[in-house]
C-alpha positions in Angstrom: 167.9 121.9 22.6 168.7 123.4 25.1 170.3 121.6 28.9 171.1 123.5 31.8 172.5 123.6 35.5 170.5 126.5 37.5 172.9 129.1 38.5 173.2 132.7 38.0 175.3 132.1 34.7 172.1 129.7 33.7 169.4 132.7 34.2 171.7 135.0 32.2 171.7 132.9 29.3 167.6 132.4 29.6 167.6 135.6 30.3 168.7 136.3 26.4 167.5 133.3 24.4 164.6 134.1 25.5 164.4 137.9 24.4 165.2 135.9 20.8 161.9 133.0 21.4 159.7 135.9 22.7 159.8 137.9 19.7 158.1 134.7 17.9 156.2 133.3 21.0 155.0 135.4 22.6 154.0 132.4 25.8 157.4 131.8 25.8 159.7 129.0 25.7 158.8 125.0 25.9 160.2 124.7 29.4 161.1 121.3 31.2 161.7 121.4 34.8 163.4 118.6 36.0 164.2 117.1 39.8 162.0 120.7 41.2 160.5 120.4 44.6 157.2 122.4 43.8 154.9 123.4 46.2 151.4 122.5 46.6 149.4 124.3 49.4 150.6 122.8 51.8 153.9 120.7 50.9 157.1 120.6 48.2 156.7 117.7 45.7 159.7 116.3 44.2 158.0 117.0 40.4 158.8 117.2 36.5 156.3 119.9 34.5 156.0 121.3 31.9 156.1 124.9 30.3 153.7 125.3 27.0 152.0 127.8 25.6 151.8 129.2 29.1 150.0 127.0 31.1 151.6 124.6 33.2 151.3 120.2 32.5 152.3 117.6 34.4 152.1 115.2 32.0 155.0 114.9 29.3 153.9 115.4 25.9 155.7 114.7 22.5 156.5 117.2 21.9 160.0 118.7 21.6 161.5 121.3 24.0 163.1 124.3 23.8 164.8 124.1 27.0 165.7 121.3 29.7 166.6 123.0 33.0 167.3 121.3 36.1 165.9 122.3 39.2 168.0 120.1 41.3 167.4 121.1 45.4 165.8 124.4 43.8 161.8 125.2 46.0 159.3 126.2 43.5 156.3 128.6 45.1 153.0 131.0 43.4 154.7 134.4 42.5 154.0 137.4 45.1 150.7 139.5 45.5 150.5 143.0 46.0 146.8 142.9 47.7 146.3 146.8 47.7 148.3 149.4 47.1 147.8 153.0 45.0 151.3 153.5 42.8 150.8 152.7 39.4 148.0 155.1 38.2 150.8 158.1 38.2 154.7 157.9 35.1 156.5 158.9 38.2 158.8 156.8 38.4 156.9 154.3 36.9 159.2 152.1 35.3 161.0 151.8 38.9 158.1 150.9 40.5 157.4 148.3 38.2 161.4 147.5 38.9 160.6 146.6 42.4 157.3 144.7 42.5 159.1 141.9 39.9 162.7 142.2 41.3 160.9 141.4 44.4 158.9 138.8 42.5 155.0 140.7 43.0 153.7 139.6 39.7 149.6 140.5 40.8 148.7 144.6 42.0 145.5 145.2 43.5 145.5 148.5 42.6 141.9 149.8 45.2 141.3 153.5 43.3 142.3 155.6 40.6 141.1 158.2 38.2 140.4 155.9 34.7 141.7 159.4 32.2 144.9 159.7 34.5 145.7 155.4 34.1 143.9 155.0 31.4 147.9 155.9 28.8 149.4 153.8 31.6 147.7 150.6 30.6 150.6 149.0 28.1 152.8 148.4 31.0 150.3 146.3 32.7 148.8 143.1 32.0 151.2 141.6 29.9 153.7 138.8 30.3 156.3 140.5 30.3 154.6 143.0 33.4 152.9 142.9 36.4 149.0 142.2 35.8 146.8 145.2 37.6 142.1 145.2 38.9 141.8 148.5 39.0 138.2 149.4 41.1 138.5 153.3 39.0 136.2 156.1 41.6 135.0 154.1 44.9 131.7 154.9 45.8 132.1 157.4 49.2 129.8 160.4 50.7 129.6 164.4 50.5 132.9 164.9 52.2 134.2 161.5 52.5 136.9 159.7 52.0 139.1 160.6 49.2 137.8 164.2 48.8 139.8 165.9 50.6 142.8 163.4 49.3 142.1 164.1 46.1 141.9 167.8 46.5 145.1 167.7 47.7 146.7 166.0 45.7 144.9 168.7 42.6 146.5 171.5 44.9 150.1 169.6 44.4 149.4 170.1 40.4 149.0 166.2 39.8 146.1 166.4 38.0 147.3 169.5 35.4 146.0 169.2 32.1 143.1 167.0 33.4 141.0 169.2 36.0 141.0 171.9 36.8 138.5 172.5 40.3 137.6 169.4 42.8 134.1 169.8 40.6 135.3 168.3 37.9 137.3 165.5 39.5 133.8 163.9 41.2 132.7 161.3 39.0 136.1 160.9 38.1 138.1 160.6 41.4 135.1 159.1 43.1 131.9 158.7 43.2 129.3 160.9 45.8 125.9 158.0 47.1 124.7 159.8 49.4 121.6 158.1 48.7 119.5 155.4 47.4 118.4 158.1 44.5 122.1 158.7 43.7 123.4 154.5 43.3 120.6 154.8 40.6 121.0 156.9 38.7 124.9 156.8 38.6 124.4 153.0 38.8 125.1 152.9 35.0 128.5 155.2 34.7 130.2 153.5 37.8 129.3 150.9 34.7 130.8 152.5 31.6 134.3 152.7 33.7 134.3 148.7 33.7 135.9 148.4 36.8 138.2 144.8 37.9 135.7 145.4 40.9 133.9 148.0 43.1 135.1 150.1 45.7 133.4 151.2 48.7 134.7 153.6 51.5 133.0 152.9 55.6 135.0 155.1 57.6 134.2 156.0 60.8 130.6 154.9 60.1 128.6 154.9 64.5 129.6 158.2 63.4 127.6 158.3 60.8 125.3 161.2 61.9 127.1 163.3 63.5 130.2 163.1 61.2 127.4 163.8 57.3 127.0 167.7 57.4 129.4 168.7 59.7 132.6 170.2 57.8 136.1 169.3 60.8 135.1 165.7 59.6 135.6 167.0 55.4 137.7 163.6 54.6 137.5 161.5 57.7 133.8 160.4 56.7 132.4 157.8 54.4 129.4 156.2 52.4 126.0 156.2 54.6 125.5 152.2 55.9 121.7 151.8 55.2 122.9 152.3 51.5 125.8 149.1 51.9 123.6 146.1 51.2 121.7 148.1 49.0 125.4 148.3 46.3 126.5 144.7 46.6 123.2 143.6 45.5 124.1 146.8 41.9 127.1 144.9 42.1 126.6 140.5 42.2 124.1 141.6 39.9 126.6 142.3 37.5 129.3 140.1 38.3 131.3 142.6 40.7 133.1 142.2 43.4 133.1 144.6 46.5 136.0 145.9 48.1 135.5 147.6 50.5 137.9 150.3 52.9 136.8 150.2 56.5 138.4 152.5 59.2 136.8 151.3 62.9 135.3 147.9 64.2 131.9 148.7 63.7 132.8 149.4 59.2 133.6 146.2 59.5 130.6 145.1 61.2 128.9 147.0 59.2 130.6 145.4 55.7 130.0 142.0 57.2 126.9 142.3 57.9 125.8 143.7 54.1 127.6 141.3 52.1 130.9 142.5 50.7 133.5 140.0 49.0 136.4 141.7 50.6 137.8 143.6 53.7 140.2 146.3 52.2 142.2 146.9 56.0 142.9 145.3 58.7 140.7 148.0 61.2 141.8 150.0 64.0 144.9 150.0 62.8 144.9 153.8 64.2 143.7 153.6 67.1 143.4 150.3 68.7 139.7 149.2 69.5 139.1 145.5 69.0 136.3 143.9 66.6 134.4 141.0 67.2 135.2 138.2 67.6 130.9 137.8 65.7 132.5 139.6 63.1 134.9 137.2 61.8 133.2 134.5 62.5 130.6 135.8 59.8 133.5 136.5 57.5 135.1 134.2 58.0 131.2 131.4 56.8 130.8 133.2 53.9 134.0 133.6 52.5 135.2 136.9 53.2 138.5 138.3 52.4 140.4 140.6 55.2 142.7 142.9 53.5 145.9 143.6 56.3 147.7 146.9 55.2 149.0 146.2 59.0 151.7 148.2 57.9 150.2 150.9 57.6 150.5 151.4 61.5 154.2 152.2 60.9 153.4 155.7 60.5 152.1 156.3 64.5 155.8 155.5 65.2 156.8 158.6 67.1 152.8 157.5 69.0 153.0 156.9 73.2 150.6 155.2 72.5 152.5 152.8 69.6 153.4 149.8 71.1 149.7 149.2 72.6 148.3 149.7 68.5 150.9 147.6 67.4 150.1 145.1 69.5 146.5 145.7 69.1 147.1 144.7 65.3 148.7 141.8 66.8 145.8 140.7 68.4 143.0 140.9 65.6 144.7 139.4 63.6 144.6 136.5 65.5 141.0 137.4 66.3 140.8 136.7 62.3 143.2 133.9 62.1 141.4 131.7 65.2 138.2 132.8 63.1 138.5 131.2 60.0 139.3 134.2 58.0 141.1 133.9 55.0 143.9 136.9 55.1 145.6 138.1 52.5 148.8 141.0 51.7 148.7 143.9 51.0 150.2 147.3 52.8 148.4 150.6 51.0 151.9 152.0 51.5 153.2 153.4 47.8 156.5 153.1 48.2 156.2 149.6 48.5 156.0 145.7 47.1 154.2 143.8 49.8 157.5 142.9 50.9 157.1 145.4 53.6 153.7 144.2 54.6 155.1 140.6 54.5 157.4 141.9 56.6 155.9 142.9 59.7 153.9 140.4 59.4 155.9 137.9 60.1 157.9 139.4 63.0 154.6 138.7 64.8 155.0 135.8 65.1 151.8 135.0 65.2 152.1 132.4 61.5 153.5 130.0 60.5 155.6 129.6 57.1 153.1 128.2 55.9 150.2 130.6 57.4 152.7 133.3 55.5 153.8 131.8 51.8 149.7 131.0 51.0 148.7 134.2 51.9 151.4 136.2 50.0 151.6 132.5 47.2 146.8 132.5 47.3 145.0 134.6 49.0 146.6 137.7 47.6 146.5 136.4 43.9 143.2 135.2 44.3 141.5 138.0 46.0 143.1 140.3 43.3 142.5 138.6 40.1 140.0 135.9 41.1 139.0 134.8 37.2 142.0 134.2 36.2 143.7 130.7 37.0 146.4 132.1 38.9 147.6 131.4 43.0 148.2 127.7 42.5 150.3 125.0 41.0 148.6 122.7 39.0 147.3 121.2 35.8 146.1 123.7 33.9 147.2 126.5 36.1 149.1 129.5 34.7 152.8 128.8 34.4 153.9 131.7 36.4 156.2 130.9 39.5 158.8 132.1 41.4 163.1 129.2 42.1 164.3 130.4 44.2 166.5 128.3 46.7 165.8 128.0 49.6 163.3 126.0 52.0 160.8 129.1 52.5 158.7 126.6 55.0 162.0 125.9 57.3 163.5 129.3 56.5 161.0 132.3 55.5 163.0 135.6 56.2 163.6 137.1 53.4 161.6 135.4 51.1 161.9 137.8 47.8 166.1 137.4 48.6 167.0 134.2 47.4 164.6 133.9 44.1 166.9 132.6 41.2 164.3 132.6 38.2 161.0 133.8 37.8 158.7 132.8 34.8 155.6 134.1 34.0 153.2 132.7 32.2 156.1 130.8 29.7 158.0 133.7 30.0 161.5 133.9 32.2 162.1 137.3 34.2 165.4 138.8 33.9 
């Protein structure tokens, strides 16, 4: 049995030991972690904790441990999550993106849309102890000419789908489902389910102008579902034990999603438009236990606009409305080259949330909305042994928290 003091040399030695052990034991080492300060959802408590078969235990068993790690003066938190991205569907620089996630302590990623035929060959990278875990919606539901049809057409022109599709018509029912009425929904629902999605994504864009935009080609890609269909879609999804995540652009889209009883709203609304969401809608979202994923850093795409400061202030105001209403807020970026780190940094810079708020948003809320049926996001008996060890207390100093990680363990596997 090894008894080691945590440090840079220790981490290197443990990683080498893990690589040898993991070949025989896919759930990793039997580890005893002493003197660590473990996050209990509110503060840090000194505990001795054991890892066995990839699971956390707070009671000692009469079994021999492979390794004892002294965590004196170190802080242990659940891993981070990315609750909104689209950057795992392509093999272009995929290993670099996966490494960026893991290096920053992001173990879980919610992938809000993908083409199943394109991502299937890459799935061996995901959902394993030594990699990142993903949940997938696959093809989202939208209206004729709605988002993401224009985006898929543009990517087709770039050659991203060479070998898979030759025309935009071939992409339909792979990259998106067109649902214009109840007949479409009923007729295509079995095909939606055939992709075995982890959740259903619906696209609402400028639903207050649905009638105006639905047949106007000037709004190609800038529209979405008929808002009247949302309750029926949610009912079908829930009947199949699937949660519904709604892409929204405006405050009215937010209202439609909330009153339609979706489970998650995938964007803070009005990022690019600058209007307030209704307090009553935020209160209803909180009452129904809905999650709102931030994607607030998308506002930085407007830096060159003369009203950028107003847009940023409106982002802060809408987040404050959600906070005051008690809405569960998760951190997701929807930024292709991000791993939710930039999103976290922007939220921290707004001086709206306490360090405890931010920690719970990134570690707990983001993970549970990504993988709601897993025992993750909490450091509790019987939960997965996935956690980060920090060299400083994030409740006192949370800025650049990702840079204070000195050890990462995922399902009992010590990561390099």
